[in-house]
PDB file of C-alpha atoms in Angstrom:
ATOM      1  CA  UNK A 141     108.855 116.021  84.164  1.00 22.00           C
ATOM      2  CA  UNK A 142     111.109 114.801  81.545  1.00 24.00           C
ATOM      3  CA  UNK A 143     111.444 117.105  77.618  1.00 29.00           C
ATOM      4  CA  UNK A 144     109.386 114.827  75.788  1.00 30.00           C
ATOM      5  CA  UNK A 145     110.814 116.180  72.389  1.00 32.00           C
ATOM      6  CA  UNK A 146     111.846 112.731  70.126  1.00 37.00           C
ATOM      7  CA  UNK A 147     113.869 111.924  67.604  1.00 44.00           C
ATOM      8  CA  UNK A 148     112.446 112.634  64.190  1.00 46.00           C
ATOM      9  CA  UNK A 149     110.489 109.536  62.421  1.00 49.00           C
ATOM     10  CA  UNK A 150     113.377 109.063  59.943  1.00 48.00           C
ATOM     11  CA  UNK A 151     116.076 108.380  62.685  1.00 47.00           C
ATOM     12  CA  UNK A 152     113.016 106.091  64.177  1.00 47.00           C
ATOM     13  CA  UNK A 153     112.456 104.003  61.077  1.00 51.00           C
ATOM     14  CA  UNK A 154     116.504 103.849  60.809  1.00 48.00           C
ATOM     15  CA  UNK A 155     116.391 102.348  64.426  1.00 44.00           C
ATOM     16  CA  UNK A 156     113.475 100.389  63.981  1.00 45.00           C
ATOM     17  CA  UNK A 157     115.388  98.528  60.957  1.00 50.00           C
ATOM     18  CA  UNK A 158     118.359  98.567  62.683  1.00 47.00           C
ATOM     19  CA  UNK A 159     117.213  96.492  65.330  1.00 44.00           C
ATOM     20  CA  UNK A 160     116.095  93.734  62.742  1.00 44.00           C
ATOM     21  CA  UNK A 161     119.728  93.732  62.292  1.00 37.00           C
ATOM     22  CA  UNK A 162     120.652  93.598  65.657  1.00 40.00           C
ATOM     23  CA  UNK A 163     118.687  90.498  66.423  1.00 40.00           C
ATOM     24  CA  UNK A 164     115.555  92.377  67.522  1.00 41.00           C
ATOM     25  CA  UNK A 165     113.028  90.357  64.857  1.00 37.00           C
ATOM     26  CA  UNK A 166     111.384  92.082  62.329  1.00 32.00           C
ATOM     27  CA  UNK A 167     109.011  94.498  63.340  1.00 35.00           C
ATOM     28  CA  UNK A 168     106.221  95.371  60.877  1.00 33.00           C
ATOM     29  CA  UNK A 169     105.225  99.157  59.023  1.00 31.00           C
ATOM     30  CA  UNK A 170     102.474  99.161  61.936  1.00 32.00           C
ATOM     31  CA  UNK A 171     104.982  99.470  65.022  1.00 34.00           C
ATOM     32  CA  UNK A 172     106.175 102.619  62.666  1.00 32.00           C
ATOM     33  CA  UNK A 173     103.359 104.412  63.037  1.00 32.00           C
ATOM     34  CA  UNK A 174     102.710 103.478  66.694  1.00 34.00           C
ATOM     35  CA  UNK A 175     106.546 104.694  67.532  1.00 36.00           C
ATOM     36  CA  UNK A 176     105.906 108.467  65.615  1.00 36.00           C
ATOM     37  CA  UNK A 177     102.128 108.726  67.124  1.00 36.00           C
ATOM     38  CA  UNK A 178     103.809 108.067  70.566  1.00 39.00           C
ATOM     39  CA  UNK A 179     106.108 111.094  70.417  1.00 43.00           C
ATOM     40  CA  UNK A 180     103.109 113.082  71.267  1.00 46.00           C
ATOM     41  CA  UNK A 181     102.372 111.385  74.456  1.00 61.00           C
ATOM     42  CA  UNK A 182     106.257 111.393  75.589  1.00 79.00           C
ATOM     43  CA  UNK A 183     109.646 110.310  74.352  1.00 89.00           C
ATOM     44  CA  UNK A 184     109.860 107.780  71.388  1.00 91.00           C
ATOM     45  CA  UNK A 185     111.467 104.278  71.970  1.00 92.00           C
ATOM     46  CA  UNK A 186     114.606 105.311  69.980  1.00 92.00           C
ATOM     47  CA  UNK A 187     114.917 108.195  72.510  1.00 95.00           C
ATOM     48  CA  UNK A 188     114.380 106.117  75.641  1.00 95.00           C
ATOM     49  CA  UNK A 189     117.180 103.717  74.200  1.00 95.00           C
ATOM     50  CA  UNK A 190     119.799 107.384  73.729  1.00 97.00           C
ATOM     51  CA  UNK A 191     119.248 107.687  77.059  1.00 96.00           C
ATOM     52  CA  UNK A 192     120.092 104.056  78.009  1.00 96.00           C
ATOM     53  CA  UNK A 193     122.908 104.667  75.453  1.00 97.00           C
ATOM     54  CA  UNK A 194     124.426 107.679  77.598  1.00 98.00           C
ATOM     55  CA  UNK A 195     124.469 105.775  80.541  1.00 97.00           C
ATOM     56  CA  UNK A 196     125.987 102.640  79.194  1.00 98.00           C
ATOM     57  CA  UNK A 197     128.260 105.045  77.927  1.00 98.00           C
ATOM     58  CA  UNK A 198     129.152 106.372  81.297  1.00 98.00           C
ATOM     59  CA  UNK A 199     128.856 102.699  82.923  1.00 98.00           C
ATOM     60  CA  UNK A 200     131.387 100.422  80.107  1.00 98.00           C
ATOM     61  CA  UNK A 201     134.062 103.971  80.641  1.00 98.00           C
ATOM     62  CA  UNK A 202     134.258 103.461  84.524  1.00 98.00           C
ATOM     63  CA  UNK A 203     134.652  99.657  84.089  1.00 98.00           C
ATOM     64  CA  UNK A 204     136.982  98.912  81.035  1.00 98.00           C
ATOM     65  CA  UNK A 205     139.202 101.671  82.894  1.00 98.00           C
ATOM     66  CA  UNK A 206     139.188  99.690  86.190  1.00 98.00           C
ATOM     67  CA  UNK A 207     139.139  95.726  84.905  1.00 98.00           C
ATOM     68  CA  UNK A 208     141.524  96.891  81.303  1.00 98.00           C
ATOM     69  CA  UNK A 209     143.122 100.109  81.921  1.00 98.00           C
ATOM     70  CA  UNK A 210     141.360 101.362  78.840  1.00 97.00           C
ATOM     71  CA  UNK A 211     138.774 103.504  77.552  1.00 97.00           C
ATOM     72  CA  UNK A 212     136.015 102.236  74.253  1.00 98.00           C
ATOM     73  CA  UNK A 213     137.824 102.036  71.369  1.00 97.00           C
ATOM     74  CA  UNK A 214     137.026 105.126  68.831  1.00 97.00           C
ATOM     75  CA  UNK A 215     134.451 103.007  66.293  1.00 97.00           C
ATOM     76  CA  UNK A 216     132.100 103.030  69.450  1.00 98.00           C
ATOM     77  CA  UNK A 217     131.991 106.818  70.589  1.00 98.00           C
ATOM     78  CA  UNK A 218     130.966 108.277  67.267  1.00 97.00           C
ATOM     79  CA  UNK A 219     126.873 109.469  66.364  1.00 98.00           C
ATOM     80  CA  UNK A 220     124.933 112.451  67.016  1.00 97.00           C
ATOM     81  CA  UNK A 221     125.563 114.942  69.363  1.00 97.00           C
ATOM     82  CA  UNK A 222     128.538 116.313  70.895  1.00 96.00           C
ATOM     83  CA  UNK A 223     131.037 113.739  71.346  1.00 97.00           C
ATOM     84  CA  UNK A 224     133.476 113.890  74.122  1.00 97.00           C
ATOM     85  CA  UNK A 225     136.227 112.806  75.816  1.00 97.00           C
ATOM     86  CA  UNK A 226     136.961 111.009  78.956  1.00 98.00           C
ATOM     87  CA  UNK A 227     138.395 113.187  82.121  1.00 97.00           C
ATOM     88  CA  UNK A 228     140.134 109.975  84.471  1.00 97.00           C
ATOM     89  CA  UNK A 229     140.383 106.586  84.772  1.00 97.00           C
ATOM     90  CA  UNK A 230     143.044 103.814  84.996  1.00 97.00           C
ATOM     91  CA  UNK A 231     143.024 100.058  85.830  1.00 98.00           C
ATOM     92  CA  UNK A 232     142.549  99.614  89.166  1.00 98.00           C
ATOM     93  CA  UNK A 233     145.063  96.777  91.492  1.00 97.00           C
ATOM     94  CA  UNK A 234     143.234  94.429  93.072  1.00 98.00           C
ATOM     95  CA  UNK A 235     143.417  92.895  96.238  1.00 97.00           C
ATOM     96  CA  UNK A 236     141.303  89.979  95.368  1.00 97.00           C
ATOM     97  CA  UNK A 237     141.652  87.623  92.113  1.00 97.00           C
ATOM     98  CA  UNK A 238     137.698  86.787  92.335  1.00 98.00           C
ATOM     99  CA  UNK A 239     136.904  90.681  92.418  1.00 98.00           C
ATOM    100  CA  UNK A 240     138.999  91.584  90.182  1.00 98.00           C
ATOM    101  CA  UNK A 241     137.021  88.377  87.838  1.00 98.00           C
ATOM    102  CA  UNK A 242     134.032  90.182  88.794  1.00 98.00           C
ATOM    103  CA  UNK A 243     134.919  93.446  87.700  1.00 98.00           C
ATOM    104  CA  UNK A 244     136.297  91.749  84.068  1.00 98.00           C
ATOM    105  CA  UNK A 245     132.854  90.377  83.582  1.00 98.00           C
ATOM    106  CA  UNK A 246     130.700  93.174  84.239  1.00 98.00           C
ATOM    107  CA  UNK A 247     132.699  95.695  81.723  1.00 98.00           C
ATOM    108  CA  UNK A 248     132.606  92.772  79.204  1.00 98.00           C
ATOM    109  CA  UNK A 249     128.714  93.113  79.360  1.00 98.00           C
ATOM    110  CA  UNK A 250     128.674  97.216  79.712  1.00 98.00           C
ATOM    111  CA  UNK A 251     130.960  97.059  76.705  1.00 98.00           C
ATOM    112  CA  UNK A 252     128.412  94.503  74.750  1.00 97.00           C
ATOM    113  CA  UNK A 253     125.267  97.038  75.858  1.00 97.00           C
ATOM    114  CA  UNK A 254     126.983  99.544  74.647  1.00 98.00           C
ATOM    115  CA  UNK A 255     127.608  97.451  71.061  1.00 97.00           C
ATOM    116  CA  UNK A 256     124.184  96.325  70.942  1.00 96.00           C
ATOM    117  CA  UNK A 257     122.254  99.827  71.653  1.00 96.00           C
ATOM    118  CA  UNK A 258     124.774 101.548  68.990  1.00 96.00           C
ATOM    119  CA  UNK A 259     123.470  98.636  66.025  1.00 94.00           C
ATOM    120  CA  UNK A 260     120.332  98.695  67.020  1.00 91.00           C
ATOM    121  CA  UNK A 261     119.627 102.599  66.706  1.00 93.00           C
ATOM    122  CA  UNK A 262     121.723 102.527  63.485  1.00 93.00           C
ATOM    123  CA  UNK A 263     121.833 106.068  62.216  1.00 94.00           C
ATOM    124  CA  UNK A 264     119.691 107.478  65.261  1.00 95.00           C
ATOM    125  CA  UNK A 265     122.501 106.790  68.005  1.00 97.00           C
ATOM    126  CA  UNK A 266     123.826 109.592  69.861  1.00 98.00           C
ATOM    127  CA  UNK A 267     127.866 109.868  70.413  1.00 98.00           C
ATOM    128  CA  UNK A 268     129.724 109.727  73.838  1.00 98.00           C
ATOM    129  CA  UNK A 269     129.618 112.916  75.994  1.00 98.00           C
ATOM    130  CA  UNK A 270     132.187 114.232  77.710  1.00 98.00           C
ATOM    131  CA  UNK A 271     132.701 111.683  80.593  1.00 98.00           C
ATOM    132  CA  UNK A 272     134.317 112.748  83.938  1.00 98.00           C
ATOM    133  CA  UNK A 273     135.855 109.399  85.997  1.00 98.00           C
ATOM    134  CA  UNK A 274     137.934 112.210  88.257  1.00 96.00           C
ATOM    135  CA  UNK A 275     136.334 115.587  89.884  1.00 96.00           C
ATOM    136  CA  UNK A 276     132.575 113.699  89.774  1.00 97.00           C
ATOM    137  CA  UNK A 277     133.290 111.184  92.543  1.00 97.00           C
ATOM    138  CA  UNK A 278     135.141 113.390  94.498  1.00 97.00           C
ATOM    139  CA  UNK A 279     132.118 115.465  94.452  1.00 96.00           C
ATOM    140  CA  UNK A 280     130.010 112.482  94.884  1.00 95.00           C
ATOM    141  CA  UNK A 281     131.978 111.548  97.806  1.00 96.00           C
ATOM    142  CA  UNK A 282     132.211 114.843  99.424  1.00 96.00           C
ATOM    143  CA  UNK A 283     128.379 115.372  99.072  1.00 93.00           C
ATOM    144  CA  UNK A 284     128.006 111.702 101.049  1.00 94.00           C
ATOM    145  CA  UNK A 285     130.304 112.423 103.577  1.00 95.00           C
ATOM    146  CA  UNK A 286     132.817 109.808 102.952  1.00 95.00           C
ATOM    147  CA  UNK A 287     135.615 112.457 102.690  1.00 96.00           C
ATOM    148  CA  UNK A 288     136.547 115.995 103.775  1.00 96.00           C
ATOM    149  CA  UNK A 289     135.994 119.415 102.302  1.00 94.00           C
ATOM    150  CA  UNK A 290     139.474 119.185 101.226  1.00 94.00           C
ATOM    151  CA  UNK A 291     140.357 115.710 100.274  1.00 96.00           C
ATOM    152  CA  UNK A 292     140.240 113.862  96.989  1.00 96.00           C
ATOM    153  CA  UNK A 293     138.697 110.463  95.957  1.00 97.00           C
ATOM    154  CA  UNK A 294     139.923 108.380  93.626  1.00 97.00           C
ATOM    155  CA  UNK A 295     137.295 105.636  92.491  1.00 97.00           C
ATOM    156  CA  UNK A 296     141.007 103.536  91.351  1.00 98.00           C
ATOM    157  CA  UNK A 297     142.979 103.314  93.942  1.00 98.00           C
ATOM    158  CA  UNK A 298     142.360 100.289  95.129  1.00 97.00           C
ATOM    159  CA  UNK A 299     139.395  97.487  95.234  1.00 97.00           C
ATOM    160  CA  UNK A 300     137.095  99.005  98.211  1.00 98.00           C
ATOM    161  CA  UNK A 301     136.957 102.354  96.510  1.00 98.00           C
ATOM    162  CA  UNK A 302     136.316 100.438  93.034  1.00 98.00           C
ATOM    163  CA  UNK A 303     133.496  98.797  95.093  1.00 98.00           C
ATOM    164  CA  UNK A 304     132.007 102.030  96.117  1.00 97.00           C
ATOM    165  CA  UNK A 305     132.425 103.782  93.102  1.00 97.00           C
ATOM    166  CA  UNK A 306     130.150 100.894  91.570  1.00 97.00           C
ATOM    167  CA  UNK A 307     127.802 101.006  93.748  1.00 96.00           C
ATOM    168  CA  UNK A 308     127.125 104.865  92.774  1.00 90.00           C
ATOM    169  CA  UNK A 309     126.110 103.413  89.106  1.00 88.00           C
ATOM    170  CA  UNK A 310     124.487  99.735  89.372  1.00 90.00           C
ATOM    171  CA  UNK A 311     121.253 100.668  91.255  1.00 90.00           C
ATOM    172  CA  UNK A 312     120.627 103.841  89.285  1.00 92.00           C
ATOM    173  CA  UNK A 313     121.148 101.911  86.275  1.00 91.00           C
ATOM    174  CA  UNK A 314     118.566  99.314  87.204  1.00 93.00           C
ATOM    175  CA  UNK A 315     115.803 101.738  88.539  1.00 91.00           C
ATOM    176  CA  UNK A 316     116.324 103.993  84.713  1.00 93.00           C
ATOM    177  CA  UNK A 317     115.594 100.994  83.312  1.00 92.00           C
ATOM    178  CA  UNK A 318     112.853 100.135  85.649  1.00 93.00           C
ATOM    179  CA  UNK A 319     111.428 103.101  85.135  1.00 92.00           C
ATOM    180  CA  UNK A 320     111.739 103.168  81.630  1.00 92.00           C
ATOM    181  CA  UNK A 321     109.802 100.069  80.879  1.00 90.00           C
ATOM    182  CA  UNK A 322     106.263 101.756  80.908  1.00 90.00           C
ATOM    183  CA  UNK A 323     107.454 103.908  78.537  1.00 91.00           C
ATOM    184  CA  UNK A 324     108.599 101.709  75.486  1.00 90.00           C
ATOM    185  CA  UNK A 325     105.624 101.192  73.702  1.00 89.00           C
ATOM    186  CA  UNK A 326     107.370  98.241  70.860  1.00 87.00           C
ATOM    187  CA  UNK A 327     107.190  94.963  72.568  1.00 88.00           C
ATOM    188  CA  UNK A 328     110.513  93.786  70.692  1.00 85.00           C
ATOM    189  CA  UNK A 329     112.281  96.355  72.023  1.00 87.00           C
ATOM    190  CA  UNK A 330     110.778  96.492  76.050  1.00 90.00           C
ATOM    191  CA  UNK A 331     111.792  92.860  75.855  1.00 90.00           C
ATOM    192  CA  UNK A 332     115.704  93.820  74.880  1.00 90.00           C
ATOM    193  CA  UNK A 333     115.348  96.703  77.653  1.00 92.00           C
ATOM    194  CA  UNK A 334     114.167  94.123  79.918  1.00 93.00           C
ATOM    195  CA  UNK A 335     116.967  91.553  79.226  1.00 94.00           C
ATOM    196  CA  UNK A 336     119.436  94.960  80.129  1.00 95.00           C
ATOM    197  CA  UNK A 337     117.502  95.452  82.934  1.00 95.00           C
ATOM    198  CA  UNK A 338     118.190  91.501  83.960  1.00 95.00           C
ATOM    199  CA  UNK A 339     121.971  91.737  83.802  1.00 96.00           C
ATOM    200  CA  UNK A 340     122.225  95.354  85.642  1.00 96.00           C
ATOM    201  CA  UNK A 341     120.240  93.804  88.707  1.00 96.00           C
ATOM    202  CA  UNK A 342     122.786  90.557  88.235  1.00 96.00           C
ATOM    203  CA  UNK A 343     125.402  93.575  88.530  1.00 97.00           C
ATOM    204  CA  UNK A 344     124.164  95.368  91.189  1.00 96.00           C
ATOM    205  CA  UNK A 345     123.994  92.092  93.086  1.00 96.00           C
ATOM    206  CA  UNK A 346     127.513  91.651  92.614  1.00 97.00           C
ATOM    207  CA  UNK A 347     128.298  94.681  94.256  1.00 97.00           C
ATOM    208  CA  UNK A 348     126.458  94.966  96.659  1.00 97.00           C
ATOM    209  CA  UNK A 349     127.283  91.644  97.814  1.00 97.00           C
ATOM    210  CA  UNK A 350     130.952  92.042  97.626  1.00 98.00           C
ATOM    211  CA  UNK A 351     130.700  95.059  99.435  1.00 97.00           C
ATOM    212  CA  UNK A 352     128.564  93.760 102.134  1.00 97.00           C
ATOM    213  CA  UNK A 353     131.008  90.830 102.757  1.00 97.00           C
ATOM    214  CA  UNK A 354     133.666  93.624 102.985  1.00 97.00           C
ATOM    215  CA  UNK A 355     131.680  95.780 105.878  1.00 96.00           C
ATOM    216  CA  UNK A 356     131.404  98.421 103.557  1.00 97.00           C
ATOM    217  CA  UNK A 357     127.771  98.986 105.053  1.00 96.00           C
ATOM    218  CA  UNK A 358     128.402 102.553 106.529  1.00 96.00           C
ATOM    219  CA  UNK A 359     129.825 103.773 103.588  1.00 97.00           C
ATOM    220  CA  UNK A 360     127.089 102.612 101.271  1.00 96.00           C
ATOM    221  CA  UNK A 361     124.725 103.659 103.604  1.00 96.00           C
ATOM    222  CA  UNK A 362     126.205 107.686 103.008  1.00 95.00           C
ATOM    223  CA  UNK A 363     125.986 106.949  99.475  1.00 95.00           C
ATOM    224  CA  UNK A 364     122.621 106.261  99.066  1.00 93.00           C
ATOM    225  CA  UNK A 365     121.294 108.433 101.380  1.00 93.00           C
ATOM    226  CA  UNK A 366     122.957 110.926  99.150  1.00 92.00           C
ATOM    227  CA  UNK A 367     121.566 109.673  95.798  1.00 92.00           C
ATOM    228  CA  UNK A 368     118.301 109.917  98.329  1.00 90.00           C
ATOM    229  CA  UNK A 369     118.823 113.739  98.854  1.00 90.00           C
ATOM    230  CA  UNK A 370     119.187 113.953  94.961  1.00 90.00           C
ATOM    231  CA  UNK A 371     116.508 112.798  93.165  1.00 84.00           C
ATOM    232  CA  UNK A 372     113.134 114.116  94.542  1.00 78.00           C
ATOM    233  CA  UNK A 373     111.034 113.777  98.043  1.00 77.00           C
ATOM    234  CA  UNK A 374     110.820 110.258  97.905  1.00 77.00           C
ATOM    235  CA  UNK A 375     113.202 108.338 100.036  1.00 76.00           C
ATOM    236  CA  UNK A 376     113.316 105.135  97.973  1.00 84.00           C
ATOM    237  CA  UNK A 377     116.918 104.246  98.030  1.00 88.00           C
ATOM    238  CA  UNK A 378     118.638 101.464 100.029  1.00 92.00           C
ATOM    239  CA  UNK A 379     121.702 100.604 101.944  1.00 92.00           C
ATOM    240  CA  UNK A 380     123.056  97.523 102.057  1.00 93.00           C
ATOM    241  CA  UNK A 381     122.392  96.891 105.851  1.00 94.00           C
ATOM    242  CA  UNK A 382     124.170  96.737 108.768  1.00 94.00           C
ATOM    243  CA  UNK A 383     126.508  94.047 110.391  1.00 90.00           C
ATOM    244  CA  UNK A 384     123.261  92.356 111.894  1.00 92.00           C
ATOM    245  CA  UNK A 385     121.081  92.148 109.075  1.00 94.00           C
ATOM    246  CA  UNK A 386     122.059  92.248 105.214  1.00 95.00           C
ATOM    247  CA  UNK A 387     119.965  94.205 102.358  1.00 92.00           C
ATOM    248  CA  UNK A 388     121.784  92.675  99.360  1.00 93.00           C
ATOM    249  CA  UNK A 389     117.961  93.194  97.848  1.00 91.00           C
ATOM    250  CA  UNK A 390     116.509  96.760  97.580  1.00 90.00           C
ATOM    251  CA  UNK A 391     112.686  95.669  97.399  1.00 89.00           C
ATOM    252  CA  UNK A 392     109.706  97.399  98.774  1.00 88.00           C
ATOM    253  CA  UNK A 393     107.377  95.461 101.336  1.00 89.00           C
ATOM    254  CA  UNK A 394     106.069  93.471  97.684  1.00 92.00           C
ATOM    255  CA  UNK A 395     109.594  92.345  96.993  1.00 92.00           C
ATOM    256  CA  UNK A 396     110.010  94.608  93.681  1.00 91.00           C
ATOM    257  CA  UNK A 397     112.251  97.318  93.180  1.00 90.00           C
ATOM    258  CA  UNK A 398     111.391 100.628  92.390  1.00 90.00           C
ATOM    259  CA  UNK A 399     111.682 102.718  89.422  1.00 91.00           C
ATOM    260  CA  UNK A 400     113.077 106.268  88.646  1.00 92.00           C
ATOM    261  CA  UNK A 401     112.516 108.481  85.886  1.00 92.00           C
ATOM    262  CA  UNK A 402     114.811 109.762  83.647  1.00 95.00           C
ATOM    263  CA  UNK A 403     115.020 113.277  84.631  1.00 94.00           C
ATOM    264  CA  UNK A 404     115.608 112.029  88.685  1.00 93.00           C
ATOM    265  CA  UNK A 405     118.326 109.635  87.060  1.00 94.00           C
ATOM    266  CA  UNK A 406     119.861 112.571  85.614  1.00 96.00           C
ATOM    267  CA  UNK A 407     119.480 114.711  89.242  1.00 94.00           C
ATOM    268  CA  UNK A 408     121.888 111.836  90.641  1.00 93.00           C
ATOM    269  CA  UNK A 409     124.683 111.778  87.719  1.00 96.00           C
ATOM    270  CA  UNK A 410     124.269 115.313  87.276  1.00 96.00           C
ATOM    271  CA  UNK A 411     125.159 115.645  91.120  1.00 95.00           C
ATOM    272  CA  UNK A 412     122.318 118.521  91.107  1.00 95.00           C
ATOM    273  CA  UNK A 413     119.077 118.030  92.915  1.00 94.00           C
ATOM    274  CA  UNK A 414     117.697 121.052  90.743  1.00 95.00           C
ATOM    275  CA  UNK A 415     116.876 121.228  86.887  1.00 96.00           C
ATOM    276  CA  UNK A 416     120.156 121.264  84.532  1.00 97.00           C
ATOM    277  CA  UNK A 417     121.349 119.847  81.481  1.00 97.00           C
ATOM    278  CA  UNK A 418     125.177 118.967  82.581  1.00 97.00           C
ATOM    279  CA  UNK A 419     127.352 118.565  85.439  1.00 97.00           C
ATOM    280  CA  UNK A 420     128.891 115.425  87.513  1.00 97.00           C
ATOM    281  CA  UNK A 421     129.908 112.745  85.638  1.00 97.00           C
ATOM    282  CA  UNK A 422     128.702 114.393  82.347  1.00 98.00           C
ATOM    283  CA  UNK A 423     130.287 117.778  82.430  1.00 98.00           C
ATOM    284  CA  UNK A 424     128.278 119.123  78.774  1.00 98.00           C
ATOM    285  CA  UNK A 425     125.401 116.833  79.541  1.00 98.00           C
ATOM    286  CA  UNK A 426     123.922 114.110  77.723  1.00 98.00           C
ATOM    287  CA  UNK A 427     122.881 113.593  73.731  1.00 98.00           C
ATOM    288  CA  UNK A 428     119.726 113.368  73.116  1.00 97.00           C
ATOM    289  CA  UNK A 429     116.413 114.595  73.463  1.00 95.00           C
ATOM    290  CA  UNK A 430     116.245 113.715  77.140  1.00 96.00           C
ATOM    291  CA  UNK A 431     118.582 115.418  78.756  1.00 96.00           C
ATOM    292  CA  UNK A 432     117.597 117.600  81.343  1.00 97.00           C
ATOM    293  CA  UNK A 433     116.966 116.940  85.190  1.00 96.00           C
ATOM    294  CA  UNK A 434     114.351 117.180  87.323  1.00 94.00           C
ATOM    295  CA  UNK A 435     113.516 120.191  89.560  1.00 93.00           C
ATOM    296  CA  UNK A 436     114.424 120.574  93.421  1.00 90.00           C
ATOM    297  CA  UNK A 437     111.385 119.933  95.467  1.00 81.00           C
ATOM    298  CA  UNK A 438     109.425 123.175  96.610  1.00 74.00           C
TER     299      UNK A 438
END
């Protein structure tokens, strides 16, 4: 479903010594040779770890613009790939002193992903695409129906559109990683994905709950089932609830959250429910080996 093409095994034993570095523990000559006989099957950790890269990427950009008025500093955009610029973005004036805490928090932590991915692939890390903060969520929010053919949306403008904005990220973000988990075949590193994984729910809790308390429900509710009409058959995602009854968890009837795979992730920033390398939020596509989306349903 996903190009399974990796990285080549130098970049992998330049990652795999990178994240010794990085804190990761030292991981013997045997996980080598378990990470290059892997590519065969599908995708090697290092590029599972690109991909998380590109969307951290896409995730600190949206949220040092709206808590700093900034975008990464220079010394954390470079690696391989075509690197890009960012389309959009400015800090955002909030209503409310605790959201706007909230929002500070949360791009501290996108910005510290993004830090620890970067050491921890060393010479294997892919650069920052071209990022679009502007024309994607209009076209996100024209495809959900929470604006006209003809009218704009600017993710900035003020804390409830901030709120919705986020909510377009933090449960894609924790469902790639989800899904990604099975896939990682180095313990050392499915345990760092897995403490990711930990703060992106903590995020997507955040937001969900903030928007909740804000009866933001029927909006939400547009945006997922739009995110729904994007990445496959399945209709997985999850509201937020309605005024009655809150949803602040998106579980299935065992209580555990489900997973996408990378090329449906890539349907829903892509904004494409067919197979493409580029578009939405990343206008030239992702770097990396994985890269391209999944197909429409037949």
């Amino acid at each position: 479903m996903i190009d399974r093409s990796a990285e080549n095994p130098a970049d992998r034993r330049i990652f795999l010594k990178s994240a010794g570095v990085a804190g990761l523990g030292v991981v013997g000559a045997g996980a080598v040779g378990s990470m290059e006989s892997a590519s065969a099957a599908g995708p090697s950790d290092s590029a599972i770890l690109n991909f998380a890269l590109n969307l951290e990427y896409l995730e600190a950009e949206f949220y040092q613009q709206a808590a700093f008025g900034k975008s990464l500093p220079d010394n954390l955009t470079s690696g391989k790939g075509d690197k890009g610029g960012v389309v959009g973005g400015r800090k955002v004036k909030f209503d409310s002193p605790v959201i706007e805490k909230y929002a500070r928090e949360i791009a501290i932590d996108e910005l510290d992903h993004v830090k620890f991915l970067r050491t921890a692939l060393g010479g294997a890390k892919v650069s920052r695409p071209k990022i679009d903060l502007k024309n994607s969520f209009t076209a996100a929010a024209r495809a959900s129906g929470l604006i006209g053919p003809n009218q704009q949306f600017d993710p900035f403008a003020n804390e409830n559109n901030f709120l919705l904005a986020a909510f377009i990220f933090e449960d894609v973000g924790v469902t790639a990683y989800k899904g990604a988990a099975p896939l990682i075949n180095n313990k050392t590193f499915l345990e760092a994905a897995a403490g990711i994984l930990a703060v992106e729910a903590y995020h997507a809790g955040i937001i969900r709950t903030v928007a909740y308390s804000k009866n933001l429900n029927n909006a939400v509710r547009k945006i997922s089932n739009a995110r729904d009409s994007l990445d496959g058959k399945t209709q997985l995602d999850q509201g937020i609830g309605t005024r009655k009854k809150a949803n602040l968890v998106p579980t299935d009837r065992n209580g555990i959250v489900f997973s996408r795979s990378a090329d449906r992730v890539l349907n829903i920033v892509y904004l494409n429910p067919g197979k493409t390398s580029k578009g939405g939020f990343y206008p030239q596509g992702v770097n990396g080996s994985i890269r391209t989306s999944g197909p429409k349903p037949s």
